[in-house]
mmCIF file of C-alpha atoms in Angstrom:
data_model
loop_
_atom_site.group_PDB
_atom_site.id
_atom_site.type_symbol
_atom_site.label_atom_id
_atom_site.label_comp_id
_atom_site.label_asym_id
_atom_site.label_seq_id
_atom_site.Cartn_x
_atom_site.Cartn_y
_atom_site.Cartn_z
ATOM 1 C CA MET A 11 -0.043 0.051 -0.041
ATOM 2 C CA ASP A 12 2.801 2.483 0.880
ATOM 3 C CA SER A 13 4.338 2.077 -2.566
ATOM 4 C CA PHE A 14 1.043 2.511 -4.279
ATOM 5 C CA GLU A 15 0.292 5.576 -2.307
ATOM 6 C CA GLN A 16 3.798 6.967 -2.985
ATOM 7 C CA GLN A 17 3.303 6.550 -6.735
ATOM 8 C CA VAL A 18 -0.147 8.167 -6.594
ATOM 9 C CA HIS A 19 1.371 11.235 -4.940
ATOM 10 C CA GLN A 20 4.164 11.214 -7.471
ATOM 11 C CA TYR A 21 2.004 10.947 -10.607
ATOM 12 C CA GLN A 22 -1.448 12.502 -9.629
ATOM 13 C CA ASP A 23 -0.450 16.018 -10.815
ATOM 14 C CA ARG A 24 0.730 14.865 -14.236
ATOM 15 C CA VAL A 25 -2.400 12.776 -14.750
ATOM 16 C CA TYR A 26 -4.684 15.552 -13.569
ATOM 17 C CA GLY A 27 -2.850 18.123 -15.649
ATOM 18 C CA PHE A 28 -3.010 16.057 -18.782
ATOM 19 C CA ALA A 29 -6.653 15.376 -18.214
ATOM 20 C CA CYS A 30 -7.312 19.223 -17.645
ATOM 21 C CA TYR A 31 -5.602 20.166 -20.948
ATOM 22 C CA PHE A 32 -7.410 17.411 -22.807
ATOM 23 C CA LEU A 33 -10.938 18.080 -21.416
ATOM 24 C CA LYS A 34 -10.766 21.777 -20.547
ATOM 25 C CA ASN A 35 -12.947 21.114 -17.521
ATOM 26 C CA GLU A 36 -11.499 20.693 -13.984
ATOM 27 C CA ALA A 37 -14.416 18.675 -12.554
ATOM 28 C CA ALA A 38 -14.250 16.264 -15.442
ATOM 29 C CA ALA A 39 -10.459 16.098 -15.129
ATOM 30 C CA LYS A 40 -10.771 15.205 -11.402
ATOM 31 C CA ASP A 41 -13.313 12.410 -12.207
ATOM 32 C CA VAL A 42 -11.005 10.952 -14.807
ATOM 33 C CA THR A 43 -8.020 11.127 -12.503
ATOM 34 C CA GLN A 44 -9.898 9.261 -9.849
ATOM 35 C CA ASP A 45 -11.036 6.638 -12.389
ATOM 36 C CA VAL A 46 -7.516 6.237 -13.761
ATOM 37 C CA PHE A 47 -6.070 5.669 -10.204
ATOM 38 C CA ILE A 48 -8.733 3.136 -9.447
ATOM 39 C CA LYS A 49 -7.848 1.220 -12.578
ATOM 40 C CA TYR A 50 -4.160 1.647 -11.481
ATOM 41 C CA TRP A 51 -5.070 0.025 -8.110
ATOM 42 C CA GLU A 52 -6.833 -2.813 -9.817
ATOM 43 C CA HIS A 53 -3.939 -3.489 -12.187
ATOM 44 C CA TYR A 54 -1.015 -2.529 -9.854
ATOM 45 C CA ASP A 55 0.451 -5.920 -9.642
ATOM 46 C CA ASP A 56 0.384 -6.405 -13.392
ATOM 47 C CA ILE A 57 2.153 -3.069 -14.283
ATOM 48 C CA ASP A 58 5.934 -2.633 -14.570
ATOM 49 C CA GLN A 59 6.463 0.183 -12.148
ATOM 50 C CA ASP A 60 9.373 1.676 -14.246
ATOM 51 C CA ARG A 61 6.702 2.241 -16.977
ATOM 52 C CA ALA A 62 3.832 3.300 -14.637
ATOM 53 C CA ILE A 63 3.649 6.849 -15.937
ATOM 54 C CA GLY A 64 3.377 5.730 -19.501
ATOM 55 C CA TRP A 65 0.518 3.303 -18.606
ATOM 56 C CA LEU A 66 -1.228 5.927 -16.413
ATOM 57 C CA LEU A 67 -1.113 8.601 -19.230
ATOM 58 C CA ARG A 68 -2.273 6.090 -21.838
ATOM 59 C CA VAL A 69 -5.280 5.197 -19.745
ATOM 60 C CA THR A 70 -5.859 8.903 -18.976
ATOM 61 C CA LYS A 71 -5.951 9.771 -22.662
ATOM 62 C CA ASN A 72 -8.375 6.886 -23.359
ATOM 63 C CA ALA A 73 -10.723 7.939 -20.395
ATOM 64 C CA CYS A 74 -10.660 11.546 -21.697
ATOM 65 C CA ILE A 75 -11.520 10.434 -25.238
ATOM 66 C CA ASP A 76 -14.525 8.485 -23.647
ATOM 67 C CA VAL A 77 -15.704 11.575 -21.709
ATOM 68 C CA ILE A 78 -15.470 13.645 -24.909
ATOM 69 C CA ARG A 79 -17.612 11.101 -26.785
ATOM 70 C CA LYS A 80 -20.199 11.024 -24.059
ATOM 71 C CA ARG A 81 -20.298 14.892 -24.236
ATOM 72 C CA LYS A 82 -20.912 14.862 -27.908
ATOM 73 C CA THR A 83 -23.736 12.468 -27.437
ATOM 74 C CA ARG A 84 -25.280 14.565 -24.547
ATOM 75 C CA ARG A 85 -25.000 17.864 -26.505
ATOM 76 C CA LYS A 86 -27.171 16.374 -29.306
ATOM 77 C CA SER A 87 -29.954 15.826 -26.807
ATOM 78 C CA VAL A 88 -29.701 19.018 -24.703
ATOM 79 C CA THR A 89 -31.931 22.013 -25.384
ATOM 80 C CA VAL A 90 -30.839 25.542 -24.652
ATOM 81 C CA ASP A 91 -33.026 27.922 -22.663
ATOM 82 C CA SER A 92 -31.902 31.150 -24.427
ATOM 83 C CA GLU A 93 -33.864 33.479 -21.919
ATOM 84 C CA SER A 94 -31.623 32.231 -19.042
ATOM 85 C CA LEU A 95 -28.415 32.903 -21.009
ATOM 86 C CA ASP A 96 -28.690 36.635 -20.392
ATOM 87 C CA ARG A 97 -28.817 36.013 -16.643
ATOM 88 C CA ALA A 98 -26.011 33.470 -16.605
ATOM 89 C CA GLU A 99 -22.725 34.376 -14.924
ATOM 90 C CA SER A 100 -19.872 35.009 -17.224
ATOM 91 C CA ILE A 101 -17.082 32.539 -17.292
ATOM 92 C CA ALA A 102 -14.557 35.157 -18.453
ATOM 93 C CA PRO A 103 -11.662 35.768 -16.129
ATOM 94 C CA SER A 104 -12.094 38.692 -13.731
ATOM 95 C CA PRO A 105 -10.631 42.109 -14.794
ATOM 96 C CA HIS A 106 -8.333 41.970 -11.832
ATOM 97 C CA ALA A 107 -6.617 38.725 -12.964
ATOM 98 C CA ASP A 108 -3.151 38.841 -14.348
ATOM 99 C CA ALA A 109 -4.192 40.050 -17.810
ATOM 100 C CA GLU A 110 -1.121 39.226 -19.805
ATOM 101 C CA SER A 111 -0.646 35.696 -18.513
ATOM 102 C CA SER A 112 -4.357 34.683 -18.675
ATOM 103 C CA ASP A 113 -4.562 36.413 -22.212
ATOM 104 C CA PHE A 114 -1.750 34.207 -23.543
ATOM 105 C CA GLN A 115 -3.191 31.043 -21.771
ATOM 106 C CA GLU A 116 -6.383 31.811 -23.617
ATOM 107 C CA HIS A 117 -4.658 32.088 -26.904
ATOM 108 C CA LEU A 118 -2.630 29.022 -26.298
ATOM 109 C CA ASP A 119 -5.653 26.959 -25.347
ATOM 110 C CA ARG A 120 -7.511 28.183 -28.456
ATOM 111 C CA ALA A 121 -4.587 27.395 -30.716
ATOM 112 C CA LEU A 122 -4.100 23.989 -29.074
ATOM 113 C CA ASP A 123 -7.764 23.144 -29.655
ATOM 114 C CA GLU A 124 -7.147 23.617 -33.386
ATOM 115 C CA VAL A 125 -4.210 21.215 -33.552
ATOM 116 C CA ASP A 126 -5.290 17.734 -34.451
ATOM 117 C CA GLU A 127 -4.545 14.467 -32.578
ATOM 118 C CA PRO A 128 -2.105 12.973 -32.034
ATOM 119 C CA TYR A 129 -0.023 16.045 -32.419
ATOM 120 C CA ARG A 130 -1.946 17.889 -29.520
ATOM 121 C CA SER A 131 -1.387 15.107 -27.172
ATOM 122 C CA VAL A 132 2.319 14.759 -27.957
ATOM 123 C CA VAL A 133 2.803 18.499 -27.599
ATOM 124 C CA VAL A 134 0.931 18.738 -24.305
ATOM 125 C CA LEU A 135 2.869 15.824 -22.910
ATOM 126 C CA ARG A 136 6.203 17.294 -23.949
ATOM 127 C CA GLU A 137 5.782 20.983 -23.625
ATOM 128 C CA ILE A 138 3.359 21.305 -20.656
ATOM 129 C CA GLN A 139 3.767 17.971 -18.852
ATOM 130 C CA ASN A 140 7.630 17.895 -19.448
ATOM 131 C CA LEU A 141 7.801 14.192 -20.263
ATOM 132 C CA LYS A 142 10.716 12.629 -21.798
ATOM 133 C CA TYR A 143 10.410 11.130 -25.305
ATOM 134 C CA LYS A 144 10.439 7.717 -23.907
ATOM 135 C CA GLU A 145 7.628 8.377 -21.509
ATOM 136 C CA ILE A 146 5.539 9.840 -24.264
ATOM 137 C CA ALA A 147 6.246 6.895 -26.483
ATOM 138 C CA GLU A 148 5.106 4.625 -23.718
ATOM 139 C CA ALA A 149 2.000 6.762 -22.736
ATOM 140 C CA LEU A 150 0.861 6.862 -26.393
ATOM 141 C CA ASP A 151 2.095 3.479 -27.504
ATOM 142 C CA MET A 152 4.176 4.572 -30.500
ATOM 143 C CA PRO A 153 7.830 4.429 -31.431
ATOM 144 C CA ILE A 154 10.267 7.178 -30.116
ATOM 145 C CA ASN A 155 11.011 8.307 -33.647
ATOM 146 C CA THR A 156 7.296 8.719 -34.343
ATOM 147 C CA VAL A 157 7.084 10.836 -31.139
ATOM 148 C CA LYS A 158 9.886 13.032 -32.307
ATOM 149 C CA VAL A 159 8.330 13.600 -35.675
ATOM 150 C CA TYR A 160 4.883 14.232 -34.171
ATOM 151 C CA ILE A 161 6.400 16.756 -31.674
ATOM 152 C CA HIS A 162 8.242 18.650 -34.512
ATOM 153 C CA ARG A 163 5.032 18.631 -36.622
ATOM 154 C CA GLY A 164 2.818 19.456 -33.645
ATOM 155 C CA ARG A 165 5.029 22.398 -32.575
ATOM 156 C CA LYS A 166 4.961 23.592 -36.164
ATOM 157 C CA LYS A 167 1.102 23.364 -36.221
ATOM 158 C CA LEU A 168 0.876 25.073 -32.895
ATOM 159 C CA ARG A 169 3.014 27.998 -33.946
ATOM 160 C CA LYS A 170 0.853 28.300 -37.130
ATOM 161 C CA GLN A 171 -2.428 28.244 -35.175
ATOM 162 C CA LEU A 172 -1.091 30.570 -32.417
ATOM 163 C CA ALA A 173 0.021 32.996 -35.113
ATOM 164 C CA GLU A 174 -3.486 32.942 -36.705
ATOM 165 C CA VAL A 175 -5.182 33.345 -33.378
ATOM 166 C CA LEU A 176 -2.983 36.231 -32.400
ATOM 167 C CA ASP A 177 -3.387 37.854 -35.864
ATOM 168 C CA HIS A 178 -7.205 37.409 -35.665
ATOM 169 C CA GLU A 179 -7.165 39.105 -32.172
ATOM 170 C CA THR A 180 -5.192 42.133 -33.464
ATOM 171 C CA ALA A 181 -7.279 42.551 -36.657
#
């Protein structure tokens, strides 16, 4: 139990952070993180502990994809009460927030949303989660050379999208 708890503490921020970037929803990311660690507990004896982070992130990605699929199904059946939208609280950041940082974060998130999979996942794992190439390869179940190529292409796509988002904002 001590070893399991130690690994949960070691990896929970990475799993949660990856889920947050993937889902753009903190509550859903917390649920996914909890589900991932339940699966980890169930399969703990079967997992090579040297490759645990790769396994955890692969399970996290798959769980996030499942959540997104469920969202799409739910969206099709939800009706919108347009009268209540005028009274709804704004989700925009407060004016007192650190404008420059939050502004760039919004641009980055918008640009990342436009980058296709698997490039988005690879870039998030490398640039935001700071994983090594080997860990990314294990997490996404792909060869290291493919990871390197996808990171290069993903960064290029992200730069292009970020430039478009920023150009659109200044226009």
